[in-house]
Amino acid sequence: MINAVGREIPSKIEGYKKVTPFSGAFSILGSGVRASSRYKTVLPGEAKVLGSLRDAIERVGLSNGMTISFHHHLRNGDYVLNMVLDEIAKMGIRDIRIAPSALFECHAPLVEHIKKGVVVGIETNYIVGPVASAVSEGILDLPVIMRSHGGRDRAIEAGELHIDVAFIAAPSADVYGNVNGVCGPSACGSLGYAFSDARYADHVVVITDNLVDYPLFPISIDQTFIDYVVKVDKIGDPRGIVSGTTSITRDPLELKIAYMASQVVEASGLLVDGVSFQTGAGGTSLAVAKFVRDIMRERKIVGSFGLGGITGFFVDMLKEGLFKVLLDTQCFDLKAVESLREDRNHVEISSSMYGNPHNKGAVVNNLDVIILGATEIDLDFNVNVTTGSNGYIMGGSGGHSDTAAGSKLTVIVANLLRGRIPIVVDKVTTVTTPGETVDVLVTEHGIAVNPRREDIKRKLTDKRLPVVDILELRNRAYKLCGRPEDIEFGDKIVGVVEYRDGTVIDVIRRVKV
């Protein structure tokens, strides 16, 4: 089957549900009944706090073949996923499927659990590090299912991703299971990705290193969803929530790109009072935010909301009065954590509210401008942020395709070349975000506008911005360093890339090593 972005998708994929090929960003609309979740009585005087993680695993009846979930707010500082899987392995439980919202370098021990048959399947939104490499080389028999942030919540709420046990890493919890992410020594901020896990999992276990008296305040996820609470020495290192991609770039070329992107935003006519804005976590994207901030200051523009993935930079804009509100699914640095704890205009939201396309209205639908990065972008404006130039998995959609679909203006910022590798190519290695939802590409060699957006092209041309055809950018890239060699893949499908509506937008095949 050839889907709407021209990808050949097998009619059947071993270990995957019935294949529905991607047919357009808004061709599959949601209507139905949300999945149910279990409930049970907790009697007066009954305790939820257990003595050990093993006690909790035994109480919830975790057994072979079940699906367990995790959230990634501690990012590369997370200890909980490894802790749980180590205990499961010691107990002799096998054939587990895991559904973490993301996997980072710190989750490298997962590779050994896969080799030993403890873990046999992964459904996630983002993978980097040793697990991504192992998956790319075919370590799993079942393909990894990769979704967007909103798509994961959609799958949970639709019952496509059923979670038997959710493990919630809680920086603070009380004895009855109320939790938040803003207090305690491992504070990581918003717990937005864990909301659906808590609400729809059959059983929910809270793991905390900061057990406090009842009732905890403020409450992010409340006691009515929680079965058991386990106190451990440490759930993670909050310094790990900060990565190298959450700082503003100092590279002159990337700063040039960022400045040009801010000019695109201004020329679009959207940068007026009430504007809503989000950037990705890349250094260039954050630099765009800096230049947009400068324009807002100069023209005394007051925005409606900033959305994310919140960084300290957005916190400063909130404090300065450039935004009225920040809506936050995850904090990218400790300044954002502090702001979420202290400022009532910094609001925690669920990832379903953020980007679920089938939930009666996601926040991304009200977004004016989104600035995103790209590993590759092709002549049809399809974007790849899932695999690298060598074919290995090195990321995933996260909120990329959610925000691109919802916002009025989607701007991709990228160098024309990364090292000696062209970013603008004939066809991207993997389609993450369909070109129909991408409006503008800004590079140091010029600005390409999607032919679907002639209105934007006219505005940029009127402002004398350097608008060029995307084919010209590709030609320049190939002239500078040649056409990239085709990557050799095996036949085995190691990953299925779902669009946010649950259709298959691409597949990832095993790399040849």
Coordinates of C-alpha atoms in Angstrom, one line a residue:
M1 CA 0.0 0.0 0.0
I2 CA 1.2 3.5 -0.8
N3 CA 0.1 6.0 1.8
A4 CA -0.6 9.8 1.4
V5 CA 3.1 10.7 1.8
G6 CA 4.2 8.2 -0.8
R7 CA 5.5 5.6 1.5
E8 CA 5.1 1.9 0.7
I9 CA 3.5 0.3 3.8
P10 CA 3.0 -3.4 4.1
S11 CA -0.6 -4.5 4.4
K12 CA 0.4 -6.7 7.3
I13 CA 3.2 -6.1 9.9
E14 CA 4.1 -9.0 12.2
G15 CA 3.4 -8.1 15.8
Y16 CA 1.4 -5.0 14.9
K17 CA -2.4 -4.3 14.8
K18 CA -4.3 -4.1 11.5
V19 CA -2.5 -1.6 9.3
T20 CA -4.3 1.6 8.4
P21 CA -2.1 3.7 6.1
F22 CA -1.8 7.4 6.6
S23 CA -4.3 9.2 4.4
G24 CA -4.0 12.9 5.4
A25 CA -3.5 14.9 8.5
F26 CA -7.2 15.3 9.2
S27 CA -8.7 12.4 7.3
I28 CA -9.2 10.2 10.3
L29 CA -11.4 12.0 12.9
G30 CA -12.1 10.6 16.3
S31 CA -15.5 9.6 17.5
G32 CA -16.2 6.9 20.0
V33 CA -16.2 5.8 23.7
R34 CA -13.1 6.2 25.8
A35 CA -11.5 3.1 27.3
S36 CA -12.7 2.1 30.8
S37 CA -10.4 1.7 33.8
R38 CA -10.6 -0.5 36.9
Y39 CA -11.9 0.8 40.2
K40 CA -11.8 -0.7 43.7
T41 CA -12.6 0.1 47.3
V42 CA -10.0 1.2 49.7
L43 CA -11.4 0.7 53.2
P44 CA -10.9 3.2 56.1
G45 CA -7.6 2.4 57.8
E46 CA -6.3 0.5 54.8
A47 CA -2.7 1.4 54.0
K48 CA -1.4 2.1 50.5
V49 CA 2.3 2.4 51.4
L50 CA 4.2 -0.8 50.9
G51 CA 7.6 -1.9 52.2
S52 CA 9.2 -2.6 48.8
L53 CA 8.9 -2.4 45.1
R54 CA 8.6 -6.2 45.0
D55 CA 5.6 -6.0 47.4
A56 CA 3.9 -3.6 44.9
I57 CA 4.7 -5.8 41.9
E58 CA 3.2 -8.8 43.7
R59 CA 0.1 -6.9 45.0
V60 CA -0.8 -5.7 41.5
G61 CA -0.3 -9.2 40.1
L62 CA 2.2 -8.3 37.4
S63 CA 2.9 -11.4 35.4
N64 CA 4.3 -12.6 32.1
G65 CA 3.1 -10.9 29.0
M66 CA 1.7 -7.7 30.6
T67 CA 2.2 -4.1 29.6
I68 CA 3.7 -1.6 32.0
S69 CA 4.2 2.1 31.5
F70 CA 6.6 4.9 32.6
H71 CA 6.8 8.6 32.0
H72 CA 10.0 10.5 31.1
H73 CA 9.9 13.8 33.1
L74 CA 13.2 13.0 34.7
R75 CA 14.5 12.5 31.2
N76 CA 18.2 11.4 31.3
G77 CA 18.1 11.4 35.1
D78 CA 15.5 8.8 35.5
Y79 CA 16.2 5.9 37.8
V80 CA 12.7 4.4 38.0
L81 CA 12.4 2.4 34.8
N82 CA 15.7 0.6 35.4
M83 CA 14.7 0.0 39.0
V84 CA 11.4 -1.6 38.1
L85 CA 12.8 -3.8 35.3
D86 CA 15.7 -5.0 37.5
E87 CA 13.1 -6.1 40.1
I88 CA 10.9 -7.7 37.5
A89 CA 13.9 -9.6 36.1
K90 CA 14.9 -10.9 39.6
M91 CA 11.3 -12.2 40.1
G92 CA 11.6 -14.2 36.9
I93 CA 8.8 -12.3 35.1
R94 CA 9.3 -12.3 31.3
D95 CA 7.7 -11.2 28.0
I96 CA 6.9 -7.7 29.3
R97 CA 5.9 -4.9 26.9
I98 CA 6.9 -1.5 28.1
A99 CA 5.2 1.8 27.1
P100 CA 7.5 4.6 28.3
S101 CA 6.7 8.1 26.9
A102 CA 10.4 8.3 26.0
L103 CA 13.7 6.5 26.5
F104 CA 17.1 8.1 27.0
E105 CA 20.8 7.1 27.3
C106 CA 20.3 6.3 31.0
H107 CA 18.0 3.4 30.1
A108 CA 20.9 1.4 28.5
P109 CA 20.4 -1.5 31.0
L110 CA 17.1 -2.2 29.1
V111 CA 19.2 -3.7 26.3
E112 CA 20.2 -6.6 28.6
H113 CA 16.6 -7.1 29.7
I114 CA 15.6 -7.4 26.0
K115 CA 18.4 -9.9 25.3
K116 CA 17.2 -12.1 28.3
G117 CA 13.6 -12.0 27.2
V118 CA 12.3 -9.9 30.1
V119 CA 11.2 -7.2 27.7
V120 CA 9.8 -8.2 24.3
G121 CA 8.1 -5.0 23.1
I122 CA 8.3 -1.2 23.3
E123 CA 5.8 1.5 22.5
T124 CA 7.1 5.0 22.9
N125 CA 7.3 8.6 21.5
Y126 CA 11.1 9.0 21.4
I127 CA 14.2 6.9 21.7
V128 CA 17.9 7.9 21.9
G129 CA 21.0 6.1 23.1
P130 CA 21.9 2.4 23.3
V131 CA 18.3 1.2 23.2
A132 CA 17.7 3.1 20.0
S133 CA 20.8 1.5 18.4
A134 CA 19.9 -2.0 19.6
V135 CA 16.4 -1.6 18.2
S136 CA 17.7 -0.3 14.9
E137 CA 19.9 -3.4 14.6
G138 CA 17.0 -5.7 15.2
I139 CA 17.2 -6.8 18.8
L140 CA 13.5 -7.0 19.2
D141 CA 11.3 -9.6 17.4
L142 CA 8.4 -7.1 17.5
P143 CA 8.6 -3.7 15.9
V144 CA 8.8 -0.7 18.2
I145 CA 5.6 1.4 17.9
M146 CA 6.5 5.1 17.8
R147 CA 3.9 7.8 18.4
S148 CA 3.6 11.5 19.0
H149 CA 2.9 12.8 22.5
G150 CA -0.7 13.4 21.6
G151 CA -0.9 10.1 19.7
R152 CA 0.2 8.2 22.8
D153 CA -2.7 9.6 24.8
R154 CA -5.1 9.0 22.0
A155 CA -4.0 5.3 21.9
I156 CA -4.4 5.0 25.6
E157 CA -7.8 6.6 25.7
A158 CA -9.0 4.7 22.7
G159 CA -8.0 1.4 24.3
E160 CA -5.3 0.6 21.6
L161 CA -2.6 0.9 24.2
H162 CA -3.8 -1.0 27.3
I163 CA -1.6 -0.5 30.4
D164 CA -1.7 -3.2 33.0
V165 CA 0.5 -1.4 35.5
A166 CA 1.6 2.2 35.4
F167 CA 4.7 3.1 37.5
I168 CA 4.8 6.8 38.3
A169 CA 8.0 8.4 39.4
A170 CA 6.8 11.0 41.9
P171 CA 9.1 13.7 43.3
S172 CA 6.6 14.0 46.1
A173 CA 3.8 11.8 47.3
D174 CA 1.7 11.4 50.5
V175 CA 0.7 8.1 52.1
Y176 CA -2.6 8.0 50.2
G177 CA -1.1 8.5 46.8
N178 CA -1.5 12.2 46.0
V179 CA 1.5 13.2 44.0
N180 CA 3.2 16.2 42.4
G181 CA 6.4 16.9 40.5
V182 CA 7.3 20.3 41.9
C183 CA 8.4 19.4 45.5
G184 CA 11.1 17.3 46.9
P185 CA 14.8 16.7 46.2
S186 CA 14.1 15.1 42.8
A187 CA 11.6 17.8 41.6
C188 CA 11.1 17.6 37.8
G189 CA 8.1 19.9 37.4
S190 CA 5.1 18.9 35.3
L191 CA 3.9 15.3 35.3
G192 CA 1.8 15.9 32.2
Y193 CA 2.7 12.6 30.4
A194 CA 1.6 10.5 33.4
F195 CA -2.0 11.7 33.6
S196 CA -3.4 9.3 31.1
D197 CA -1.4 6.4 32.5
A198 CA -2.8 7.0 36.0
R199 CA -6.3 7.4 34.7
Y200 CA -6.5 4.4 32.4
A201 CA -4.1 1.8 33.7
D202 CA -5.5 -1.2 35.5
H203 CA -3.1 -0.6 38.4
V204 CA -1.0 2.4 39.4
V205 CA 2.1 2.3 41.6
V206 CA 3.7 5.5 42.8
I207 CA 7.4 5.4 43.4
T208 CA 8.7 8.3 45.4
D209 CA 11.8 9.5 47.4
N210 CA 9.9 12.1 49.2
L211 CA 7.0 10.7 51.2
V212 CA 5.1 13.4 53.1
D213 CA 2.3 13.8 55.5
Y214 CA -1.3 13.6 54.2
P215 CA -2.5 15.6 52.3
L216 CA 0.2 16.7 49.9
F217 CA -0.3 20.1 48.3
P218 CA -0.3 21.0 45.5
I219 CA -1.7 17.8 43.9
S220 CA -1.0 16.9 40.3
I221 CA -2.4 13.3 40.2
D222 CA -4.8 12.5 43.0
Q223 CA -5.2 9.6 45.3
T224 CA -8.3 8.2 43.5
F225 CA -6.1 6.7 40.8
I226 CA -3.4 5.3 42.9
D227 CA -3.2 1.7 44.2
Y228 CA 0.1 1.6 46.1
V229 CA 3.0 3.9 47.1
V230 CA 6.6 2.8 47.5
K231 CA 9.3 4.9 49.0
V232 CA 12.8 4.4 47.6
D233 CA 16.1 6.1 48.3
K234 CA 16.2 8.1 45.0
I235 CA 13.9 8.2 41.9
G236 CA 16.4 10.1 39.8
D237 CA 18.8 13.0 39.3
P238 CA 16.8 16.2 38.5
R239 CA 19.9 17.6 36.8
G240 CA 19.3 15.0 34.1
I241 CA 16.2 16.8 32.9
V242 CA 18.5 19.4 31.3
S243 CA 20.1 18.3 28.1
G244 CA 22.5 20.0 25.7
T245 CA 19.6 20.7 23.3
T246 CA 17.8 23.0 25.7
S247 CA 20.2 25.9 25.6
I248 CA 20.3 28.8 23.0
T249 CA 22.8 28.2 20.3
R250 CA 26.0 30.3 20.0
D251 CA 26.8 29.2 16.5
P252 CA 26.8 32.2 14.2
L253 CA 25.1 30.4 11.3
E254 CA 22.4 29.0 13.6
L255 CA 21.9 32.5 15.0
K256 CA 21.5 33.8 11.5
I257 CA 18.8 31.1 10.8
A258 CA 17.1 32.0 14.0
Y259 CA 17.0 35.7 13.2
M260 CA 15.6 35.0 9.8
A261 CA 12.9 32.7 11.3
S262 CA 11.9 35.5 13.7
Q263 CA 11.5 37.8 10.6
V264 CA 9.2 35.1 9.1
V265 CA 7.1 35.1 12.2
E266 CA 6.8 38.9 12.2
A267 CA 6.1 39.1 8.5
S268 CA 3.3 36.4 8.9
G269 CA 1.2 38.9 10.7
L270 CA 0.6 36.6 13.6
L271 CA 3.0 38.4 16.0
V272 CA 0.3 40.6 17.6
D273 CA -1.3 40.9 21.0
G274 CA -2.7 37.5 22.0
V275 CA -0.1 35.5 20.0
S276 CA 0.6 31.9 21.2
F277 CA 4.0 30.4 20.7
Q278 CA 6.0 27.3 21.1
T279 CA 9.5 26.3 20.2
G280 CA 11.2 22.9 20.2
A281 CA 14.0 22.2 22.5
G282 CA 16.8 22.7 20.0
G283 CA 19.4 25.5 20.3
T284 CA 18.3 27.2 17.1
S285 CA 14.6 27.0 18.0
L286 CA 15.3 28.6 21.4
A287 CA 17.3 31.3 19.6
V288 CA 14.2 32.1 17.5
A289 CA 12.4 32.6 20.8
K290 CA 15.0 35.1 21.8
F291 CA 14.6 37.2 18.7
V292 CA 10.8 37.0 18.8
R293 CA 11.0 38.2 22.4
D294 CA 13.0 41.2 21.3
I295 CA 10.3 42.1 18.8
M296 CA 7.6 41.7 21.4
R297 CA 9.5 44.0 23.7
E298 CA 10.0 46.6 21.1
R299 CA 6.4 46.5 19.9
K300 CA 5.0 46.0 23.4
I301 CA 3.2 42.9 22.3
V302 CA 1.6 40.7 25.0
G303 CA 1.1 37.1 24.1
S304 CA -1.7 34.8 25.1
F305 CA 0.3 31.6 26.1
G306 CA 3.6 29.9 25.7
L307 CA 3.3 26.1 25.3
G308 CA 5.6 23.2 25.8
G309 CA 8.2 21.7 26.9
I310 CA 8.9 24.8 29.0
T311 CA 12.4 26.3 29.5
G312 CA 13.7 29.0 31.7
F313 CA 13.7 31.3 28.7
F314 CA 9.9 31.1 28.5
V315 CA 9.7 31.6 32.3
D316 CA 11.6 34.9 31.8
M317 CA 9.1 35.9 29.1
L318 CA 6.2 35.1 31.5
K319 CA 7.8 37.1 34.3
E320 CA 8.4 40.0 31.9
G321 CA 4.7 40.0 31.0
L322 CA 5.3 38.9 27.4
F323 CA 2.9 35.9 28.0
K324 CA -0.1 35.8 30.2
V325 CA 0.2 32.0 30.8
L326 CA 2.5 29.1 30.3
L327 CA 0.9 25.7 29.6
D328 CA 3.3 23.0 30.6
T329 CA 3.5 19.3 29.9
Q330 CA 7.2 18.9 30.9
C331 CA 9.9 21.2 32.3
F332 CA 13.2 21.3 30.4
D333 CA 15.2 22.9 33.2
L334 CA 15.2 23.6 36.9
K335 CA 14.1 27.2 36.4
A336 CA 10.9 26.0 34.8
V337 CA 10.4 23.6 37.7
E338 CA 10.7 26.4 40.2
S339 CA 8.3 28.6 38.2
L340 CA 5.7 25.8 38.0
R341 CA 5.9 25.5 41.8
E342 CA 5.7 29.2 42.5
D343 CA 3.8 31.0 39.8
R344 CA 0.0 30.4 39.4
N345 CA 0.2 31.6 35.8
H346 CA 2.5 28.6 35.0
V347 CA 0.0 25.8 34.6
E348 CA 0.5 22.1 34.4
I349 CA -1.5 20.3 31.7
S350 CA -1.8 16.7 30.5
S351 CA -0.2 15.6 27.2
S352 CA -3.8 14.6 26.1
M353 CA -4.9 18.2 26.6
Y354 CA -1.7 19.2 24.8
G355 CA -1.9 17.2 21.6
N356 CA -4.5 14.3 21.5
P357 CA -6.3 14.8 18.2
H358 CA -9.4 13.0 19.3
N359 CA -10.1 14.6 22.7
K360 CA -12.7 17.3 21.9
G361 CA -10.0 19.9 21.3
A362 CA -6.2 19.9 22.0
V363 CA -4.3 23.0 23.0
V364 CA -2.1 22.8 19.9
N365 CA -5.3 23.7 17.9
N366 CA -5.0 27.2 19.4
L367 CA -1.3 27.6 18.7
D368 CA -0.3 30.4 16.4
V369 CA 3.3 29.7 15.8
I370 CA 5.5 26.6 16.3
I371 CA 9.3 26.6 15.7
L372 CA 10.7 23.1 15.1
G373 CA 13.9 21.4 14.0
A374 CA 14.5 18.7 11.4
T375 CA 17.0 15.9 10.8
E376 CA 15.9 15.9 7.1
I377 CA 13.2 17.7 5.1
D378 CA 12.3 16.7 1.6
L379 CA 11.0 18.4 -1.5
D380 CA 7.4 17.7 -0.3
F381 CA 8.2 19.3 3.0
N382 CA 8.0 16.0 4.8
V383 CA 10.2 16.1 8.0
N384 CA 12.2 13.4 9.6
V385 CA 13.1 13.7 13.3
T386 CA 13.1 9.9 13.9
T387 CA 16.1 8.5 12.2
G388 CA 19.6 9.8 11.4
S389 CA 21.5 9.9 8.1
N390 CA 22.8 6.4 8.9
G391 CA 19.3 5.0 9.3
Y392 CA 19.6 4.5 13.1
I393 CA 16.7 5.7 15.3
M394 CA 17.8 8.8 17.1
G395 CA 14.6 10.5 18.3
G396 CA 11.0 10.5 17.4
S397 CA 8.1 12.8 17.0
G398 CA 7.5 13.9 20.6
G399 CA 5.2 16.9 20.0
H400 CA 6.5 17.6 16.5
S401 CA 3.6 16.3 14.4
D402 CA 1.0 17.4 17.0
T403 CA 2.1 21.0 16.9
A404 CA 2.7 21.1 13.2
A405 CA -0.9 19.9 12.6
G406 CA -2.5 22.3 15.1
S407 CA -0.6 25.6 14.6
K408 CA -1.4 28.4 12.2
L409 CA 2.3 28.6 11.2
T410 CA 4.8 25.8 11.3
V411 CA 8.4 26.9 10.8
I412 CA 11.3 24.4 10.4
V413 CA 14.7 25.8 11.2
A414 CA 17.8 23.9 10.0
N415 CA 21.3 24.3 8.6
L416 CA 21.4 23.4 5.0
L417 CA 24.2 20.9 5.8
R418 CA 25.0 19.0 9.0
G419 CA 28.7 18.4 8.7
R420 CA 28.8 17.0 5.1
I421 CA 25.3 15.7 5.1
P422 CA 22.5 17.6 3.3
I423 CA 19.4 18.3 5.4
V424 CA 17.2 19.1 2.3
V425 CA 16.9 15.8 0.3
D426 CA 14.8 14.2 -2.4
K427 CA 13.1 11.9 0.1
V428 CA 13.5 11.8 3.8
T429 CA 14.7 8.5 5.3
T430 CA 11.7 8.4 7.6
V431 CA 8.6 10.5 7.6
T432 CA 7.7 11.8 11.0
T433 CA 5.6 14.9 10.2
P434 CA 3.8 15.2 6.9
G435 CA 4.6 18.0 4.6
E436 CA 1.0 19.2 4.4
T437 CA 1.4 20.5 7.9
V438 CA 4.7 22.2 7.4
D439 CA 4.7 25.8 6.1
V440 CA 8.2 27.2 6.0
L441 CA 11.8 26.0 6.0
V442 CA 14.4 28.5 7.1
T443 CA 18.1 27.8 6.3
E444 CA 21.2 30.0 6.2
H445 CA 20.9 29.8 2.4
G446 CA 17.3 31.1 2.2
I447 CA 13.7 30.5 3.1
A448 CA 11.5 28.0 1.3
V449 CA 7.7 28.2 1.6
N450 CA 5.4 25.2 1.0
P451 CA 3.4 25.8 -2.2
R452 CA 0.3 25.2 -0.1
R453 CA 1.0 28.6 1.6
E454 CA 1.1 31.1 -1.2
D455 CA -0.4 33.6 1.3
I456 CA 2.7 33.3 3.5
K457 CA 5.0 33.4 0.5
R458 CA 3.5 36.7 -0.6
K459 CA 4.0 38.2 2.8
L460 CA 7.6 37.2 3.0
T461 CA 8.3 38.4 -0.5
D462 CA 6.7 41.8 0.3
K463 CA 9.1 42.1 3.3
R464 CA 12.0 41.2 0.9
L465 CA 13.0 38.2 2.8
P466 CA 15.2 35.7 0.8
V467 CA 12.5 33.4 -0.4
V468 CA 13.8 30.5 -2.6
D469 CA 12.4 27.3 -4.0
I470 CA 13.1 24.3 -1.8
L471 CA 14.5 22.6 -5.0
E472 CA 17.1 25.3 -5.2
L473 CA 18.1 24.6 -1.6
R474 CA 18.4 20.9 -2.3
N475 CA 20.5 21.7 -5.4
R476 CA 22.8 23.9 -3.4
A477 CA 23.2 21.2 -0.7
Y478 CA 24.0 18.6 -3.3
K479 CA 26.4 20.9 -5.1
L480 CA 28.3 21.6 -1.9
C481 CA 28.7 18.0 -0.7
G482 CA 27.1 15.7 -3.2
R483 CA 24.0 13.6 -3.1
P484 CA 23.9 11.4 0.0
E485 CA 24.4 7.7 -0.7
D486 CA 21.3 5.5 -0.2
I487 CA 21.2 3.7 3.2
E488 CA 21.2 -0.1 3.0
F489 CA 18.4 -1.6 5.1
G490 CA 17.4 -5.2 5.7
D491 CA 13.9 -6.5 5.1
K492 CA 12.9 -6.7 8.8
I493 CA 10.7 -4.0 10.1
V494 CA 12.0 -2.8 13.5
G495 CA 9.7 0.2 13.9
V496 CA 6.3 1.4 13.0
V497 CA 5.8 5.2 12.9
E498 CA 2.3 6.1 13.7
Y499 CA 0.8 9.5 12.9
R500 CA -1.0 11.1 15.7
D501 CA -4.4 9.6 14.5
G502 CA -3.1 6.0 14.7
T503 CA -2.4 5.5 11.0
V504 CA 0.9 4.3 9.7
I505 CA 2.9 7.1 8.2
D506 CA 6.1 5.1 7.8
V507 CA 8.0 2.0 8.8
I508 CA 11.7 1.7 10.0
R509 CA 13.7 -1.2 8.7
R510 CA 16.7 -2.9 10.2
V511 CA 20.0 -1.2 9.4
K512 CA 22.7 -3.4 8.0
V513 CA 25.7 -3.6 10.3

